[in-house]
Amino acid sequence: MPEVIYPLAGKKVYVAGHRGMVGSALVRRLAAEGCEVLLANRAQVDLTRQSEVEAWMEKNRPDVVFLAAAKVGGILANNTYPADFIYENLILEANVINSAHATGVEKLMFLGSSCIYPKYSEQPIVEESLLTGSLEPTNEWYAIAKIAGIKLCQAYRMQHGRDFISAMPTNLYGPGDNFDLKTSHVMPALIRKAHEAKYHKQTNITIWGTGNPRREFLHVDDCADACIFLMKTYSADVHVNVGSGDDLTILELAQLVSDVVGFKGDIVHDLSKPDGTPRKLMSAQKLRSLGWAPRIGLKAGITDAYESFLRYQAESQQKSYHVGS
Ligand code: GFB
């Protein structure tokens, strides 16, 4: 185990974005750290409003911030709402990071995304590939905002000596995911499609694009564990990739999800939908050499994500029953 340079025990830890998939996983994982976790919903502090963020941070004075709040979505949502993705992410990052500086936060972690790297980066993608080429057009708006987040942390470290670090997770999945087919990422979409096809005895499911792009996936509980590991052991301006180190094609993923869900039909393609980046496998070398490795294999992770989908579905049905009754 590497040296803990910043123990979390006894600290006031603010998780911005605790209702999201990553934020809620961080809250679950922080329960083992002996810290006080601070949370705030949108009615208490709207992170896109500078004065609200400043007032909330001034009043609550966290020692530590995990900046997991973000407007996120899959390839189609990114491509359809570029203004929302760049504006909301930029403004909330700037508000939280500047307020963290103003109120003397001891340590902050900014969470980004693997889409910060150039579209045709050499694979596996090392941290130093940042800003060496053009971005993937379907998500460059989100990517620019996430790059700005890394740069904000670096700038406050350079100018003010702040211990603000950045972690770049790969494509994440797990409990708390968004299962809306129009706005979700591929994993929850495939789980839902395979489940509904099995339930309705359909002969096929449709996947977007050619199925040839390769993607890397990490269970969100592994991601939360890696983030807490880095918070306690890492302090430098270079961001750190957080991934599994393995990838597979979207078609292979669709087959694996079908297998877990128990759907036995065919997989067909909607070629009107974009493929996006051909491949974005991040190098896991830096995080491994720091001493962290994932624990949840892809098949076990998908099984867990499917169970969370079934719970989500049961809850939604219960809610609509109550509304209707
Ligand atoms: O997960 P996804 O939406 O995002 O799509 P990206 C990954 C791949 O799966 C693309 C294909 O090639 C999609 O065309 N795919 C196949 C599907 N079927 C489906 C489906 O039913 N739904 C979805 N959503 N995809 C996002 C970025 O890129 O990744 C964000 O837009 C962010 O900025 C996120 O970085 C992690 O991996 O292409």
Short mmCIF file of N, CA and C in Angstrom, two decimals, residues 184-287:
data_model
loop_
_atom_site.label_atom_id
_atom_site.label_comp_id
_atom_site.label_asym_id
_atom_site.label_seq_id
_atom_site.Cartn_x
_atom_site.Cartn_y
_atom_site.Cartn_z
N SER A 184 -28.79 8.12 -22.74
CA SER A 184 -27.85 7.30 -21.96
C SER A 184 -26.58 6.96 -22.73
N HIS A 185 -25.64 6.39 -22.00
CA HIS A 185 -24.46 5.78 -22.60
C HIS A 185 -24.82 4.38 -23.09
N VAL A 186 -23.85 3.76 -23.76
CA VAL A 186 -24.16 2.49 -24.42
C VAL A 186 -24.50 1.37 -23.43
N MET A 187 -23.77 1.26 -22.33
CA MET A 187 -23.99 0.11 -21.43
C MET A 187 -25.43 0.06 -20.90
N PRO A 188 -25.93 1.15 -20.26
CA PRO A 188 -27.32 1.05 -19.78
C PRO A 188 -28.32 0.87 -20.92
N ALA A 189 -28.01 1.46 -22.09
CA ALA A 189 -28.92 1.29 -23.24
C ALA A 189 -29.02 -0.18 -23.64
N LEU A 190 -27.87 -0.85 -23.69
CA LEU A 190 -27.89 -2.26 -24.11
C LEU A 190 -28.58 -3.13 -23.07
N ILE A 191 -28.36 -2.83 -21.80
CA ILE A 191 -29.02 -3.61 -20.74
C ILE A 191 -30.53 -3.47 -20.89
N ARG A 192 -30.99 -2.25 -21.08
CA ARG A 192 -32.43 -2.04 -21.21
C ARG A 192 -33.00 -2.70 -22.47
N LYS A 193 -32.28 -2.52 -23.58
CA LYS A 193 -32.77 -3.09 -24.84
C LYS A 193 -32.84 -4.62 -24.76
N ALA A 194 -31.81 -5.24 -24.22
CA ALA A 194 -31.78 -6.70 -24.13
C ALA A 194 -32.88 -7.20 -23.19
N HIS A 195 -33.05 -6.50 -22.08
CA HIS A 195 -34.08 -6.92 -21.12
C HIS A 195 -35.47 -6.81 -21.74
N GLU A 196 -35.75 -5.67 -22.37
CA GLU A 196 -37.10 -5.48 -22.93
C GLU A 196 -37.36 -6.46 -24.08
N ALA A 197 -36.32 -6.73 -24.87
CA ALA A 197 -36.48 -7.68 -25.97
C ALA A 197 -36.77 -9.09 -25.43
N LYS A 198 -36.09 -9.45 -24.36
CA LYS A 198 -36.34 -10.77 -23.74
C LYS A 198 -37.77 -10.83 -23.21
N TYR A 199 -38.14 -9.77 -22.52
CA TYR A 199 -39.46 -9.71 -21.88
C TYR A 199 -40.59 -9.78 -22.91
N HIS A 200 -40.41 -9.05 -24.01
CA HIS A 200 -41.46 -8.99 -25.05
C HIS A 200 -41.26 -10.06 -26.14
N LYS A 201 -40.33 -10.95 -25.90
CA LYS A 201 -40.03 -12.06 -26.84
C LYS A 201 -39.74 -11.56 -28.26
N GLN A 202 -38.95 -10.45 -28.34
CA GLN A 202 -38.56 -9.93 -29.65
C GLN A 202 -37.41 -10.76 -30.20
N THR A 203 -37.25 -10.72 -31.54
CA THR A 203 -36.23 -11.57 -32.16
C THR A 203 -34.88 -10.85 -32.27
N ASN A 204 -34.88 -9.51 -32.09
CA ASN A 204 -33.59 -8.81 -32.20
C ASN A 204 -33.56 -7.54 -31.36
N ILE A 205 -32.34 -7.04 -31.14
CA ILE A 205 -32.16 -5.70 -30.57
C ILE A 205 -31.34 -4.88 -31.58
N THR A 206 -31.57 -3.56 -31.54
CA THR A 206 -30.84 -2.69 -32.46
C THR A 206 -29.76 -1.93 -31.71
N ILE A 207 -28.55 -1.99 -32.23
CA ILE A 207 -27.48 -1.16 -31.65
C ILE A 207 -27.14 -0.04 -32.64
N TRP A 208 -26.66 1.07 -32.10
CA TRP A 208 -26.32 2.22 -32.95
C TRP A 208 -24.96 1.99 -33.60
N GLY A 209 -24.88 2.45 -34.86
CA GLY A 209 -23.59 2.42 -35.57
C GLY A 209 -23.19 1.02 -36.00
N THR A 210 -21.91 0.90 -36.35
CA THR A 210 -21.40 -0.35 -36.94
C THR A 210 -21.13 -1.45 -35.91
N GLY A 211 -20.99 -1.05 -34.65
CA GLY A 211 -20.61 -2.03 -33.63
C GLY A 211 -19.10 -2.23 -33.57
N ASN A 212 -18.36 -1.57 -34.48
CA ASN A 212 -16.91 -1.75 -34.53
C ASN A 212 -16.11 -0.91 -33.54
N PRO A 213 -16.63 0.29 -33.11
CA PRO A 213 -15.82 1.06 -32.16
C PRO A 213 -15.49 0.24 -30.93
N ARG A 214 -14.31 0.49 -30.39
CA ARG A 214 -13.89 -0.21 -29.18
C ARG A 214 -14.02 0.74 -28.00
N ARG A 215 -14.50 0.23 -26.89
CA ARG A 215 -14.62 1.04 -25.67
C ARG A 215 -14.12 0.24 -24.48
N GLU A 216 -13.66 1.02 -23.50
CA GLU A 216 -13.16 0.47 -22.23
C GLU A 216 -14.23 0.78 -21.18
N PHE A 217 -14.50 -0.14 -20.28
CA PHE A 217 -15.54 0.08 -19.27
C PHE A 217 -14.99 -0.20 -17.87
N LEU A 218 -15.48 0.61 -16.92
CA LEU A 218 -15.10 0.41 -15.52
C LEU A 218 -16.36 0.54 -14.67
N HIS A 219 -16.51 -0.40 -13.73
CA HIS A 219 -17.65 -0.32 -12.81
C HIS A 219 -17.47 0.90 -11.91
N VAL A 220 -18.56 1.61 -11.65
CA VAL A 220 -18.46 2.88 -10.91
C VAL A 220 -17.93 2.68 -9.49
N ASP A 221 -18.14 1.51 -8.89
CA ASP A 221 -17.60 1.28 -7.54
C ASP A 221 -16.07 1.19 -7.58
N ASP A 222 -15.52 0.62 -8.65
CA ASP A 222 -14.07 0.63 -8.82
C ASP A 222 -13.59 2.06 -9.01
N CYS A 223 -14.34 2.83 -9.79
CA CYS A 223 -13.95 4.23 -10.03
C CYS A 223 -13.91 5.00 -8.71
N ALA A 224 -14.94 4.83 -7.89
CA ALA A 224 -14.99 5.55 -6.60
C ALA A 224 -13.80 5.14 -5.73
N ASP A 225 -13.48 3.86 -5.74
CA ASP A 225 -12.36 3.36 -4.94
C ASP A 225 -11.05 4.00 -5.42
N ALA A 226 -10.89 4.08 -6.74
CA ALA A 226 -9.67 4.69 -7.30
C ALA A 226 -9.59 6.17 -6.94
N CYS A 227 -10.71 6.86 -6.98
CA CYS A 227 -10.71 8.30 -6.67
C CYS A 227 -10.31 8.54 -5.21
N ILE A 228 -10.82 7.71 -4.31
CA ILE A 228 -10.48 7.88 -2.90
C ILE A 228 -9.01 7.51 -2.65
N PHE A 229 -8.57 6.48 -3.36
CA PHE A 229 -7.15 6.12 -3.31
C PHE A 229 -6.28 7.31 -3.73
N LEU A 230 -6.62 7.94 -4.84
CA LEU A 230 -5.83 9.08 -5.33
C LEU A 230 -5.91 10.27 -4.39
N MET A 231 -7.10 10.50 -3.85
CA MET A 231 -7.25 11.62 -2.92
C MET A 231 -6.28 11.47 -1.75
N LYS A 232 -6.10 10.24 -1.30
CA LYS A 232 -5.27 10.00 -0.11
C LYS A 232 -3.77 9.90 -0.42
N THR A 233 -3.45 9.56 -1.69
CA THR A 233 -2.04 9.23 -1.96
C THR A 233 -1.39 10.07 -3.07
N TYR A 234 -2.16 10.88 -3.78
CA TYR A 234 -1.60 11.55 -4.97
C TYR A 234 -1.69 13.06 -4.85
N SER A 235 -0.62 13.73 -5.23
CA SER A 235 -0.63 15.18 -5.24
C SER A 235 0.32 15.68 -6.32
N ALA A 236 -0.25 16.02 -7.50
CA ALA A 236 0.57 16.56 -8.59
C ALA A 236 -0.36 17.21 -9.61
N ASP A 237 0.23 17.99 -10.52
CA ASP A 237 -0.65 18.69 -11.48
C ASP A 237 -1.10 17.81 -12.64
N VAL A 238 -0.39 16.71 -12.90
CA VAL A 238 -0.78 15.84 -14.02
C VAL A 238 -2.01 15.02 -13.62
N HIS A 239 -3.02 15.01 -14.49
CA HIS A 239 -4.22 14.21 -14.24
C HIS A 239 -3.88 12.72 -14.33
N VAL A 240 -4.76 11.87 -13.78
CA VAL A 240 -4.49 10.42 -13.77
C VAL A 240 -5.66 9.68 -14.44
N ASN A 241 -5.33 8.83 -15.40
CA ASN A 241 -6.35 7.98 -16.03
C ASN A 241 -6.89 6.97 -15.03
N VAL A 242 -8.21 6.77 -15.07
CA VAL A 242 -8.83 5.76 -14.19
C VAL A 242 -9.62 4.80 -15.09
N GLY A 243 -9.02 3.66 -15.36
CA GLY A 243 -9.67 2.72 -16.27
C GLY A 243 -9.38 1.28 -15.88
N SER A 244 -9.89 0.37 -16.73
CA SER A 244 -9.68 -1.05 -16.45
C SER A 244 -8.46 -1.58 -17.20
N GLY A 245 -8.06 -0.87 -18.26
CA GLY A 245 -6.92 -1.30 -19.06
C GLY A 245 -7.28 -2.27 -20.18
N ASP A 246 -8.59 -2.60 -20.30
CA ASP A 246 -9.03 -3.52 -21.36
C ASP A 246 -10.18 -2.89 -22.13
N ASP A 247 -10.30 -3.24 -23.41
CA ASP A 247 -11.47 -2.77 -24.15
C ASP A 247 -12.04 -3.90 -25.00
N LEU A 248 -13.20 -3.62 -25.61
CA LEU A 248 -13.84 -4.60 -26.50
C LEU A 248 -14.69 -3.82 -27.48
N THR A 249 -15.14 -4.47 -28.56
CA THR A 249 -15.98 -3.76 -29.53
C THR A 249 -17.39 -3.63 -28.97
N ILE A 250 -18.14 -2.69 -29.53
CA ILE A 250 -19.53 -2.50 -29.09
C ILE A 250 -20.35 -3.75 -29.42
N LEU A 251 -20.04 -4.40 -30.54
CA LEU A 251 -20.75 -5.64 -30.87
C LEU A 251 -20.45 -6.73 -29.82
N GLU A 252 -19.20 -6.84 -29.44
CA GLU A 252 -18.85 -7.82 -28.39
C GLU A 252 -19.56 -7.48 -27.08
N LEU A 253 -19.63 -6.19 -26.79
CA LEU A 253 -20.33 -5.78 -25.57
C LEU A 253 -21.81 -6.17 -25.65
N ALA A 254 -22.42 -5.92 -26.82
CA ALA A 254 -23.84 -6.25 -26.98
C ALA A 254 -24.06 -7.75 -26.77
N GLN A 255 -23.11 -8.55 -27.25
CA GLN A 255 -23.24 -10.01 -27.07
C GLN A 255 -23.10 -10.40 -25.59
N LEU A 256 -22.16 -9.74 -24.93
CA LEU A 256 -21.93 -10.04 -23.50
C LEU A 256 -23.15 -9.63 -22.67
N VAL A 257 -23.68 -8.46 -22.95
CA VAL A 257 -24.86 -7.99 -22.21
C VAL A 257 -26.04 -8.93 -22.47
N SER A 258 -26.22 -9.34 -23.73
CA SER A 258 -27.32 -10.26 -24.07
C SER A 258 -27.18 -11.55 -23.27
N ASP A 259 -25.95 -12.01 -23.16
CA ASP A 259 -25.65 -13.23 -22.43
C ASP A 259 -26.04 -13.08 -20.95
N VAL A 260 -25.62 -11.98 -20.34
CA VAL A 260 -25.92 -11.76 -18.91
C VAL A 260 -27.43 -11.64 -18.69
N VAL A 261 -28.09 -10.92 -19.59
CA VAL A 261 -29.53 -10.66 -19.43
C VAL A 261 -30.36 -11.91 -19.80
N GLY A 262 -29.79 -12.75 -20.67
CA GLY A 262 -30.52 -13.94 -21.10
C GLY A 262 -31.35 -13.70 -22.36
N PHE A 263 -30.93 -12.73 -23.17
CA PHE A 263 -31.59 -12.48 -24.46
C PHE A 263 -30.86 -13.28 -25.54
N LYS A 264 -31.62 -14.06 -26.32
CA LYS A 264 -30.95 -14.98 -27.25
C LYS A 264 -31.14 -14.61 -28.72
N GLY A 265 -31.70 -13.43 -28.99
CA GLY A 265 -31.99 -13.06 -30.39
C GLY A 265 -30.79 -12.45 -31.10
N ASP A 266 -31.08 -11.80 -32.24
CA ASP A 266 -30.02 -11.22 -33.08
C ASP A 266 -29.72 -9.78 -32.69
N ILE A 267 -28.58 -9.34 -33.18
CA ILE A 267 -28.18 -7.95 -32.97
C ILE A 267 -28.15 -7.28 -34.34
N VAL A 268 -28.95 -6.23 -34.52
CA VAL A 268 -28.97 -5.53 -35.81
C VAL A 268 -28.47 -4.10 -35.61
N HIS A 269 -28.13 -3.43 -36.71
CA HIS A 269 -27.46 -2.13 -36.62
C HIS A 269 -28.32 -0.99 -37.15
N ASP A 270 -28.30 0.16 -36.46
CA ASP A 270 -28.90 1.38 -36.99
C ASP A 270 -27.75 2.26 -37.45
N LEU A 271 -27.50 2.22 -38.76
CA LEU A 271 -26.32 2.92 -39.27
C LEU A 271 -26.53 4.42 -39.42
N SER A 272 -27.75 4.90 -39.11
CA SER A 272 -27.97 6.35 -39.15
C SER A 272 -27.37 7.01 -37.90
N LYS A 273 -27.03 6.21 -36.90
CA LYS A 273 -26.47 6.75 -35.66
C LYS A 273 -24.94 6.75 -35.72
N PRO A 274 -24.31 7.73 -35.02
CA PRO A 274 -22.84 7.85 -35.11
C PRO A 274 -22.08 6.77 -34.35
N ASP A 275 -20.88 6.48 -34.85
CA ASP A 275 -19.95 5.56 -34.17
C ASP A 275 -19.13 6.30 -33.11
N GLY A 276 -18.82 7.57 -33.41
CA GLY A 276 -17.94 8.33 -32.51
C GLY A 276 -16.50 7.88 -32.64
N THR A 277 -15.73 8.11 -31.58
CA THR A 277 -14.30 7.75 -31.60
C THR A 277 -14.11 6.27 -31.90
N PRO A 278 -13.20 5.92 -32.81
CA PRO A 278 -13.02 4.49 -33.11
C PRO A 278 -12.51 3.68 -31.92
N ARG A 279 -11.65 4.31 -31.12
CA ARG A 279 -11.11 3.57 -29.97
C ARG A 279 -10.61 4.56 -28.93
N LYS A 280 -10.87 4.30 -27.66
CA LYS A 280 -10.28 5.16 -26.61
C LYS A 280 -9.94 4.32 -25.38
N LEU A 281 -8.95 3.50 -25.56
CA LEU A 281 -8.43 2.70 -24.45
C LEU A 281 -7.34 3.51 -23.75
N MET A 282 -7.57 3.82 -22.49
CA MET A 282 -6.58 4.62 -21.78
C MET A 282 -5.49 3.71 -21.19
N SER A 283 -4.30 4.25 -21.13
CA SER A 283 -3.23 3.52 -20.45
C SER A 283 -3.54 3.51 -18.95
N ALA A 284 -3.45 2.32 -18.36
CA ALA A 284 -3.71 2.19 -16.92
C ALA A 284 -2.39 2.21 -16.14
N GLN A 285 -1.29 2.43 -16.88
CA GLN A 285 0.04 2.29 -16.31
C GLN A 285 0.30 3.19 -15.10
N LYS A 286 -0.09 4.46 -15.23
CA LYS A 286 0.24 5.41 -14.16
C LYS A 286 -0.46 5.02 -12.85
N LEU A 287 -1.76 4.73 -12.95
CA LEU A 287 -2.52 4.38 -11.75
C LEU A 287 -2.02 3.05 -11.16
#
